[in-house]
mmCIF file of C-alpha atoms and ligand atoms in Angstrom:
data_model
loop_
_atom_site.group_PDB
_atom_site.id
_atom_site.type_symbol
_atom_site.label_atom_id
_atom_site.label_comp_id
_atom_site.label_asym_id
_atom_site.label_seq_id
_atom_site.Cartn_x
_atom_site.Cartn_y
_atom_site.Cartn_z
ATOM 1 C CA MET A 1 19.328 -41.841 -8.943
ATOM 2 C CA LEU A 2 22.084 -40.093 -7.364
ATOM 3 C CA LYS A 3 24.323 -37.580 -9.792
ATOM 4 C CA LEU A 4 27.577 -36.549 -8.522
ATOM 5 C CA SER A 5 30.414 -35.250 -10.324
ATOM 6 C CA GLN A 6 33.709 -36.787 -10.157
ATOM 7 C CA PRO A 7 35.565 -34.348 -7.899
ATOM 8 C CA VAL A 8 32.695 -34.496 -5.202
ATOM 9 C CA TYR A 9 32.412 -38.214 -5.568
ATOM 10 C CA ASP A 10 36.124 -38.361 -4.797
ATOM 11 C CA SER A 11 36.007 -35.925 -2.066
ATOM 12 C CA LEU A 12 33.416 -37.404 -0.215
ATOM 13 C CA ARG A 13 35.348 -40.754 -0.348
ATOM 14 C CA ARG A 14 38.910 -39.103 0.380
ATOM 15 C CA HIS A 15 37.061 -37.721 3.631
ATOM 16 C CA GLY A 16 36.572 -41.291 4.884
ATOM 17 C CA GLU A 17 40.310 -41.842 4.452
ATOM 18 C CA GLU A 18 41.249 -38.898 6.181
ATOM 19 C CA THR A 19 39.228 -39.720 9.400
ATOM 20 C CA TYR A 20 39.965 -43.465 9.278
ATOM 21 C CA PRO A 21 39.562 -45.304 11.640
ATOM 22 C CA HIS A 22 36.812 -43.044 12.589
ATOM 23 C CA GLU A 23 33.693 -42.285 10.554
ATOM 24 C CA CYS A 24 33.440 -39.170 8.585
ATOM 25 C CA CYS A 25 29.982 -37.546 7.873
ATOM 26 C CA GLY A 26 28.878 -34.558 5.594
ATOM 27 C CA VAL A 27 25.793 -33.064 3.742
ATOM 28 C CA LEU A 28 25.216 -33.207 0.082
ATOM 29 C CA LEU A 29 23.928 -29.953 -1.484
ATOM 30 C CA GLY A 30 22.220 -29.704 -4.783
ATOM 31 C CA ARG A 31 18.809 -30.135 -6.216
ATOM 32 C CA PHE A 32 15.926 -32.456 -6.494
ATOM 33 C CA GLU A 33 15.182 -33.106 -10.310
ATOM 34 C CA ASP A 34 11.493 -33.363 -11.979
ATOM 35 C CA ASP A 35 12.627 -37.055 -12.664
ATOM 36 C CA GLY A 36 13.008 -38.136 -9.224
ATOM 37 C CA SER A 37 16.842 -37.813 -9.285
ATOM 38 C CA ARG A 38 18.848 -35.765 -7.152
ATOM 39 C CA SER A 39 21.862 -33.818 -8.511
ATOM 40 C CA VAL A 40 24.771 -33.196 -5.887
ATOM 41 C CA THR A 41 26.544 -29.789 -6.443
ATOM 42 C CA ARG A 42 28.506 -29.934 -3.191
ATOM 43 C CA ALA A 43 29.657 -32.095 -0.660
ATOM 44 C CA VAL A 44 30.064 -30.346 2.498
ATOM 45 C CA ARG A 45 32.173 -32.142 5.235
ATOM 46 C CA ALA A 46 30.643 -31.792 8.753
ATOM 47 C CA GLY A 47 32.402 -32.754 12.395
ATOM 48 C CA ASN A 48 31.296 -36.277 13.963
ATOM 49 C CA THR A 49 29.904 -35.350 17.302
ATOM 50 C CA ARG A 50 30.018 -38.852 18.604
ATOM 51 C CA ASP A 51 33.048 -38.885 20.357
ATOM 52 C CA ASP A 52 31.623 -41.847 22.295
ATOM 53 C CA SER A 53 31.866 -44.381 19.536
ATOM 54 C CA PRO A 54 33.109 -42.507 16.556
ATOM 55 C CA HIS A 55 34.213 -45.722 14.707
ATOM 56 C CA ASN A 56 30.752 -46.890 13.928
ATOM 57 C CA ARG A 57 28.412 -43.991 14.723
ATOM 58 C CA TYR A 58 28.133 -40.414 13.317
ATOM 59 C CA ASN A 59 26.149 -37.455 14.268
ATOM 60 C CA ILE A 60 26.258 -34.060 12.606
ATOM 61 C CA ASP A 61 25.745 -31.440 15.171
ATOM 62 C CA PRO A 62 22.135 -29.820 14.560
ATOM 63 C CA LYS A 63 23.486 -26.112 14.490
ATOM 64 C CA GLU A 64 25.956 -27.057 11.765
ATOM 65 C CA LEU A 65 23.267 -28.552 9.637
ATOM 66 C CA ILE A 66 21.290 -25.649 10.093
ATOM 67 C CA ARG A 67 24.174 -23.311 9.099
ATOM 68 C CA ILE A 68 24.990 -25.714 5.762
ATOM 69 C CA GLN A 69 21.397 -25.680 4.884
ATOM 70 C CA LYS A 70 21.150 -21.779 5.276
ATOM 71 C CA GLU A 71 24.197 -21.387 3.102
ATOM 72 C CA GLY A 72 22.856 -23.852 0.614
ATOM 73 C CA ARG A 73 19.695 -21.875 0.163
ATOM 74 C CA GLU A 74 21.630 -18.915 -0.021
ATOM 75 C CA ARG A 75 23.116 -20.389 -3.321
ATOM 76 C CA GLY A 76 19.917 -21.988 -4.381
ATOM 77 C CA GLU A 77 21.058 -25.230 -3.121
ATOM 78 C CA ASP A 78 19.017 -27.688 -1.272
ATOM 79 C CA ILE A 79 20.034 -30.756 1.032
ATOM 80 C CA VAL A 80 19.422 -33.692 -1.071
ATOM 81 C CA GLY A 81 21.593 -36.071 1.204
ATOM 82 C CA PHE A 82 24.054 -36.987 3.660
ATOM 83 C CA TYR A 83 27.434 -39.235 3.792
ATOM 84 C CA HIS A 84 29.359 -41.424 6.080
ATOM 85 C CA SER A 85 31.755 -43.794 6.019
ATOM 86 C CA HIS A 86 32.200 -47.270 7.454
ATOM 87 C CA PRO A 87 35.831 -48.352 8.775
ATOM 88 C CA ASP A 88 36.484 -51.817 8.072
ATOM 89 C CA HIS A 89 32.700 -52.666 7.414
ATOM 90 C CA PRO A 90 30.687 -53.113 4.155
ATOM 91 C CA ALA A 91 29.048 -49.926 2.523
ATOM 92 C CA GLN A 92 25.732 -51.339 3.590
ATOM 93 C CA TRP A 93 23.421 -49.489 6.052
ATOM 94 C CA SER A 94 23.055 -50.398 9.633
ATOM 95 C CA SER A 95 20.058 -50.417 11.894
ATOM 96 C CA THR A 96 21.316 -47.660 13.532
ATOM 97 C CA ASP A 97 21.760 -45.741 10.247
ATOM 98 C CA LEU A 98 18.039 -46.106 9.455
ATOM 99 C CA ALA A 99 16.585 -45.593 13.002
ATOM 100 C CA GLU A 100 18.928 -42.482 12.613
ATOM 101 C CA ALA A 101 17.745 -41.270 9.289
ATOM 102 C CA HIS A 102 14.827 -38.838 8.987
ATOM 103 C CA TRP A 103 15.076 -36.922 5.724
ATOM 104 C CA PHE A 104 12.726 -38.528 3.445
ATOM 105 C CA GLY A 105 13.230 -38.571 -0.259
ATOM 106 C CA CYS A 106 17.269 -37.864 0.554
ATOM 107 C CA SER A 107 20.250 -40.125 -0.368
ATOM 108 C CA TYR A 108 22.325 -41.367 2.070
ATOM 109 C CA VAL A 109 25.810 -42.397 0.807
ATOM 110 C CA ILE A 110 27.776 -44.909 2.703
ATOM 111 C CA THR A 111 31.512 -45.523 1.674
ATOM 112 C CA SER A 112 33.413 -48.669 3.119
ATOM 113 C CA VAL A 113 36.797 -47.735 4.354
ATOM 114 C CA GLU A 114 39.180 -50.738 4.450
ATOM 115 C CA LYS A 115 42.529 -50.181 6.087
ATOM 116 C CA GLY A 116 42.349 -46.554 5.538
ATOM 117 C CA ARG A 117 41.622 -46.937 1.851
ATOM 118 C CA ALA A 118 38.192 -45.902 0.185
ATOM 119 C CA ALA A 119 36.598 -49.231 -1.069
ATOM 120 C CA VAL A 120 32.926 -49.506 -2.320
ATOM 121 C CA THR A 121 30.455 -46.409 -2.246
ATOM 122 C CA ASN A 122 26.895 -47.108 -2.199
ATOM 123 C CA ALA A 123 23.859 -44.870 -2.096
ATOM 124 C CA PHE A 124 20.303 -45.505 -0.445
ATOM 125 C CA GLU A 125 17.226 -43.472 -0.800
ATOM 126 C CA LEU A 126 15.216 -43.190 2.594
ATOM 127 C CA THR A 127 11.605 -43.845 1.572
ATOM 128 C CA GLY A 128 8.061 -43.411 2.926
ATOM 129 C CA ILE A 129 6.105 -40.919 4.671
ATOM 130 C CA GLU A 130 6.095 -42.261 8.404
ATOM 131 C CA GLU A 131 8.914 -42.832 10.766
ATOM 132 C CA ASP A 132 7.703 -46.225 11.345
ATOM 133 C CA LYS A 133 7.160 -47.272 7.645
ATOM 134 C CA LYS A 134 10.535 -45.658 6.407
ATOM 135 C CA LYS A 135 13.161 -47.941 4.690
ATOM 136 C CA PHE A 136 16.127 -47.670 2.754
ATOM 137 C CA ILE A 137 16.155 -48.645 -0.749
ATOM 138 C CA ASP A 138 19.212 -49.120 -3.144
ATOM 139 C CA GLU A 139 19.950 -46.327 -5.317
ATOM 140 C CA GLN A 140 22.051 -46.100 -8.553
ATOM 141 C CA ILE A 141 25.088 -43.579 -8.491
ATOM 142 C CA SER A 142 26.001 -41.849 -11.652
ATOM 143 C CA ILE A 143 29.011 -39.937 -11.931
ATOM 144 C CA SER A 144 29.555 -37.301 -14.682
HETATM 145 ZN ZN1 LIG B 1 26.532 -46.100 9.074
#
């Protein structure tokens, strides 16, 4: 389960509306709970470095990711997930999303943005311990 506050949930959805018709992307900082759930304390916006096909690809600059990770650690936060948007496409992961996901045990949140308005937001947990056996499983989102 992925636990988000309403303001964090709203902000990652709004980000997808602001970058429409391009994809947005960002990092979810928080902590891993003992019961296996993830609690998000902050959604950090990241720039989409993919300028070849920004409407259906996203990539976070590794340098930016390291900076976000470092700032989180200083505040006692871990990277617990990532989010991006699907402009005019369903909030389901694509084969590219799976191929480019490498953070096992983290949540991948996808928001469909239809004609500029955030529609459905879904979360998927990346499970597995090896690259060739990894998969996404549906994850419940809890908003508090
Ligand atoms: Zn995607």
